[in-house]
Short mmCIF file of C-alpha atoms in Angstrom, two decimals:
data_model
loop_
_atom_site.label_atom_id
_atom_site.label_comp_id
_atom_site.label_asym_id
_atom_site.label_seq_id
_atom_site.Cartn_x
_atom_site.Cartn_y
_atom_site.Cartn_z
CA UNK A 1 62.48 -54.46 8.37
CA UNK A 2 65.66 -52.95 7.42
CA UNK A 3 64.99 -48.68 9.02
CA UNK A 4 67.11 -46.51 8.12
CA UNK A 5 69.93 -45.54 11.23
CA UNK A 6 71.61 -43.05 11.83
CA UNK A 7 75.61 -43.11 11.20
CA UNK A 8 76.48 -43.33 14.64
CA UNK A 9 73.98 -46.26 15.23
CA UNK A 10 75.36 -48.37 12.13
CA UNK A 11 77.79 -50.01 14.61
CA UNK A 12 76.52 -53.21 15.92
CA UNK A 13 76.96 -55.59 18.65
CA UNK A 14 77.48 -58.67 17.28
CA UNK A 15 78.42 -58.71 13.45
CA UNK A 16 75.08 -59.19 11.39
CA UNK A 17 74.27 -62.52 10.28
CA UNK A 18 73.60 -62.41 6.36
CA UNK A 19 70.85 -64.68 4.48
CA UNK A 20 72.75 -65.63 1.13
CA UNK A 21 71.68 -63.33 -1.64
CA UNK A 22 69.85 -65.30 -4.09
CA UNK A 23 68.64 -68.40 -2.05
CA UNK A 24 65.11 -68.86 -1.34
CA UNK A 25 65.31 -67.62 1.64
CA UNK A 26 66.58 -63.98 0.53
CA UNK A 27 63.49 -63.75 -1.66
CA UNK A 28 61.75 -64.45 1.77
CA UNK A 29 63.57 -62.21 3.26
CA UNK A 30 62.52 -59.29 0.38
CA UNK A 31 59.38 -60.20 -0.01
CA UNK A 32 58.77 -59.25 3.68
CA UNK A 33 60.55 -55.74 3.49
CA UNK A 34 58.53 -55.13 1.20
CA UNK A 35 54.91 -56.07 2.68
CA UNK A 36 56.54 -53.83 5.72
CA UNK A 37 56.45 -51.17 3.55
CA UNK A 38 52.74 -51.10 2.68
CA UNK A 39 52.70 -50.15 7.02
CA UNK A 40 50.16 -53.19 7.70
CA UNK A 41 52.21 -54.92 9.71
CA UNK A 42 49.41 -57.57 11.10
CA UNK A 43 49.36 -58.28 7.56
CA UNK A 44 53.39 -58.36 6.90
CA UNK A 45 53.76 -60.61 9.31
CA UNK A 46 51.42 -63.29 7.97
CA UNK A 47 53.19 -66.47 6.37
CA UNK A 48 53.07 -65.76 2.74
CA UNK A 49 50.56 -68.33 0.39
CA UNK A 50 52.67 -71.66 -0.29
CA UNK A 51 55.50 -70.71 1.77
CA UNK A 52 56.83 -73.30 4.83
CA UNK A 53 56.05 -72.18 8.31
CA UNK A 54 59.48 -73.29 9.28
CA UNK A 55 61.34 -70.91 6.99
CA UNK A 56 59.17 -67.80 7.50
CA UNK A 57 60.24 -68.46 11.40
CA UNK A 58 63.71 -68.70 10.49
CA UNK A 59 63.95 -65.80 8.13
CA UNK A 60 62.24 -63.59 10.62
CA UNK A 61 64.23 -65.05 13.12
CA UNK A 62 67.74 -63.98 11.56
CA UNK A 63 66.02 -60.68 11.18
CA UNK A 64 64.88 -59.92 14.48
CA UNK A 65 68.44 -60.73 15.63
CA UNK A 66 70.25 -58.31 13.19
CA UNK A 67 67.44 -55.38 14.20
CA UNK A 68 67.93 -56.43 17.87
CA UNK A 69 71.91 -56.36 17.10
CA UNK A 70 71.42 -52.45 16.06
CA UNK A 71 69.35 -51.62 18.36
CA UNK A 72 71.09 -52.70 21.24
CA UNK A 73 74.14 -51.74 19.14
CA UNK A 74 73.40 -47.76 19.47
CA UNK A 75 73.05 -47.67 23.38
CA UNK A 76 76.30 -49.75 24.64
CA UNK A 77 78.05 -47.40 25.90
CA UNK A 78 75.34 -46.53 28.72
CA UNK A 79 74.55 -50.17 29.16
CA UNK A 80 77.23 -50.88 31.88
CA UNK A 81 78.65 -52.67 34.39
CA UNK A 82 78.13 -49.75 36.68
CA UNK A 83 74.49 -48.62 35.24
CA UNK A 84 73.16 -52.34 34.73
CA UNK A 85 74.92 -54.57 37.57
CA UNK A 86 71.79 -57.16 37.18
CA UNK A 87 69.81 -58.07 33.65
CA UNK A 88 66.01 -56.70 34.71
CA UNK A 89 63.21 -55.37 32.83
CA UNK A 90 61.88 -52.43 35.69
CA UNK A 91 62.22 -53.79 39.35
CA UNK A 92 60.11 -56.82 39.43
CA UNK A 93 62.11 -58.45 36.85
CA UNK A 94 65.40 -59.84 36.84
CA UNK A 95 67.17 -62.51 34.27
CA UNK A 96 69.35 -64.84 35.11
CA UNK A 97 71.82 -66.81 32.53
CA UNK A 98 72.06 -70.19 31.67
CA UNK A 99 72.46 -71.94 27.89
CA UNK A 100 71.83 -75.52 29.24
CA UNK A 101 75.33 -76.57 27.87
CA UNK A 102 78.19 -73.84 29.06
CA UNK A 103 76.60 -72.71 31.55
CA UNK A 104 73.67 -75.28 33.48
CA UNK A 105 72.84 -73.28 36.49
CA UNK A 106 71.00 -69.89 36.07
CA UNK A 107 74.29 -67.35 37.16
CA UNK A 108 73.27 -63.66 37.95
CA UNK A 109 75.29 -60.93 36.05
CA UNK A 110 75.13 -57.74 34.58
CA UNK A 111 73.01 -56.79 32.15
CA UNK A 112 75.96 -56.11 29.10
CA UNK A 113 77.11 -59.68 30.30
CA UNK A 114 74.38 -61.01 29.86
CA UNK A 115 72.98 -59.99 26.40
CA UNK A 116 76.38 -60.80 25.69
CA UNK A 117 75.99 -64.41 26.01
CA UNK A 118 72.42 -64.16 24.98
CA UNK A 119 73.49 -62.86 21.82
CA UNK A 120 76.54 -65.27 20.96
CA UNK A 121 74.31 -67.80 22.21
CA UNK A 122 71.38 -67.28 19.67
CA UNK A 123 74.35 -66.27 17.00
CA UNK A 124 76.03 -70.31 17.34
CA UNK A 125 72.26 -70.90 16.74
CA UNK A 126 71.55 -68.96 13.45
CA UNK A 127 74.86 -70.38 12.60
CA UNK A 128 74.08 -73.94 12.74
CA UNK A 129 73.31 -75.94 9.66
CA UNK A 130 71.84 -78.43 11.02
CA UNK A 131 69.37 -75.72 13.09
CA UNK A 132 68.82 -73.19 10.60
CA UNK A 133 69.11 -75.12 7.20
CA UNK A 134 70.01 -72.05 4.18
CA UNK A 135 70.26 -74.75 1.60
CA UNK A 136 67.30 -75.45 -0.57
CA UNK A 137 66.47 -78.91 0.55
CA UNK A 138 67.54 -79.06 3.38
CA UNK A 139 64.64 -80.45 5.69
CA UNK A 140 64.54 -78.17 9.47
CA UNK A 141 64.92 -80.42 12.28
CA UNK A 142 62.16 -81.66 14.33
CA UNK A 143 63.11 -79.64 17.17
CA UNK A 144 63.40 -76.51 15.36
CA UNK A 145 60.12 -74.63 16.76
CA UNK A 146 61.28 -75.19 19.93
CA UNK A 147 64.73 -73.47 19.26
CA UNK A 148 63.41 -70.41 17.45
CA UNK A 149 60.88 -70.08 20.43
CA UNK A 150 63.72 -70.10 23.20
CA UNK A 151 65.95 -67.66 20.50
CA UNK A 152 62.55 -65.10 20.60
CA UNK A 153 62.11 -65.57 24.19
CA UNK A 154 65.60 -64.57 24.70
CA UNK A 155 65.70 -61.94 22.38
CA UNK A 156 62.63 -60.01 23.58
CA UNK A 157 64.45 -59.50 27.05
CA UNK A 158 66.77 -57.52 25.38
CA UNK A 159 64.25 -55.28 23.87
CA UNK A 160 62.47 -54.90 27.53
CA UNK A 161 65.98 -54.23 29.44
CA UNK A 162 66.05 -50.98 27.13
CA UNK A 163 62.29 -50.23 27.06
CA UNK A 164 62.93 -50.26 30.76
CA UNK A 165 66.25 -49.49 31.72
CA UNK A 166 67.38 -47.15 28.30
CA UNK A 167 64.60 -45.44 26.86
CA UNK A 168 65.60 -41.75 27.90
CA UNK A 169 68.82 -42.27 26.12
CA UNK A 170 67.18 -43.75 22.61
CA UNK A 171 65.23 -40.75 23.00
CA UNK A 172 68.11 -38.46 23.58
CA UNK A 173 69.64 -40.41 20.13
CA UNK A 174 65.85 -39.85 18.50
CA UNK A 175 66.14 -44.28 17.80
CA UNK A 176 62.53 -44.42 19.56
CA UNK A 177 60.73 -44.49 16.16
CA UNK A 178 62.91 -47.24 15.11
CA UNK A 179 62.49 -49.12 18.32
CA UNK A 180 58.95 -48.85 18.24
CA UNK A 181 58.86 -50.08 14.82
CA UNK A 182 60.97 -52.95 15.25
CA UNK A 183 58.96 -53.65 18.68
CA UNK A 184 55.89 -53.56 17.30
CA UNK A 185 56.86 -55.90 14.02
CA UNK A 186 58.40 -58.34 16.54
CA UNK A 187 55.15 -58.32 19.10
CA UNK A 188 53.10 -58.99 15.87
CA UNK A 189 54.88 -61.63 14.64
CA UNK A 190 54.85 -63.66 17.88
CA UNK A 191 51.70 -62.77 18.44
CA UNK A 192 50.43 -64.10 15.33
CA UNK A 193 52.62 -67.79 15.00
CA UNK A 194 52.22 -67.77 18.99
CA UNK A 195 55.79 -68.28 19.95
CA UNK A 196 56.27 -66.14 23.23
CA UNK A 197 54.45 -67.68 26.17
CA UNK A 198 52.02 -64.41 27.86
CA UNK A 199 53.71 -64.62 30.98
CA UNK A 200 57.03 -63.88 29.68
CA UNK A 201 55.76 -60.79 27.73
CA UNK A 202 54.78 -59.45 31.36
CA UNK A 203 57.34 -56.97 31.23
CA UNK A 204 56.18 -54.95 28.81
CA UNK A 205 52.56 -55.78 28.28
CA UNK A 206 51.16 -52.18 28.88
CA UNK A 207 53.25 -51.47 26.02
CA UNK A 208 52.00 -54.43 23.48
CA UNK A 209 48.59 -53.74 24.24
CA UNK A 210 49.03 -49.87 23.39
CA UNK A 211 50.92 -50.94 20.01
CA UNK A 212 47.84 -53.87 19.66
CA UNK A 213 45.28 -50.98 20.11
CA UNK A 214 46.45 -48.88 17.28
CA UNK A 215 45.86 -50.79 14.90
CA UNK A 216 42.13 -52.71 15.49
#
């Protein structure tokens, strides 16, 4: 949940969204770090006994985004205008922007544009009270699943653009064990709530199936 980076990589992209220390949701939040540390992660990822589905998603959710935040964090500087001119995962996919509010028609950019807005975009989300409730309480809304599904949608693309267009250079910074890791937690988590839609996993699915593989 929370690897270990190197100094360099500590830098992130966005700042890192915090769950409130003592709320129920940080006990969530620990409780998970520390069934990731037992290394089962099919079963880390399973919603804990008595605990509501919502909040799980949510807790994972704001996780996801501050390991995502990192990740994408340590390889900015070679994630350019120049290098990246369009947002693809390998040559047979390309992403296109659009928030369905700002901006209503799909707009092609470059790939640092784009997780930009992808990222403040899924930030105003984790932000919003009325979205992601951090009072005890609070009730989610009824459109909630359908939020944190387009937020993981969104923020898987990210992971593929690197997977695809970065690896060499998280290898040259020796991140690829904590990209794995964090890949591989965020695979099993969808995989297991079913919250990523198969055809949108296609860029990388060579890659989930090796992680799936490893552990049967």
């Amino acid at each position: 949940m929370s690897f270990l980076f190197s100094s360099r990589s500590s830098k992130t992209f966005k700042p890192k969204k915090n769950i409130p220390e003592g709320s129920h949701q940080y006990e969530l939040l620990k409780h998970a770090e520390a069934t990731l540390g037992s290394g089962n992660l099919r079963q880390a990822v399973m919603l804990p006994e008595g605990e509501d589905l919502n909040e799980w998603i949510a807790v994972n959710t704001v996780d996801f985004f501050n390991q995502i935040n990192m990740l994408y964090g340590t390889i900015t500087e070679f994630c350019t205008e120049a290098s990246c001119s369009v947002m693809s995962a390998g040559p047979r996919y390309e992403y296109h922007w659009a928030d369905g509010t700002n901006i209503k028609k799909p707009i092609k950019c470059s790939a640092p544009k784009y997780i930009d807005y992808l990222m403040t975009w899924v930030q105003d989300q984790l932000d919003d009270e009325t979205l992601f409730p951090s009072k005890i309480g609070v009730p989610f809304p009824k459109n909630f699943m359908s939020v944190a599904k387009t937020i993981l949608k969104r923020l898987f693309r990210v992971y593929a653009h690197i997977y695809h267009q970065h690896f060499d250079s998280v290898m040259q910074l020796q991140e690829e064990a904590h990209l794995n890791t964090s890949f591989k937690h965020f695979i099993f988590f969808v995989q297991e709530f079913n919250l990523i839609d198969r055809r949108e996993l296609a860029p990388l699915q060579e890659l989930i199936e090796k992680l799936g593989s490893k552990d049967r």
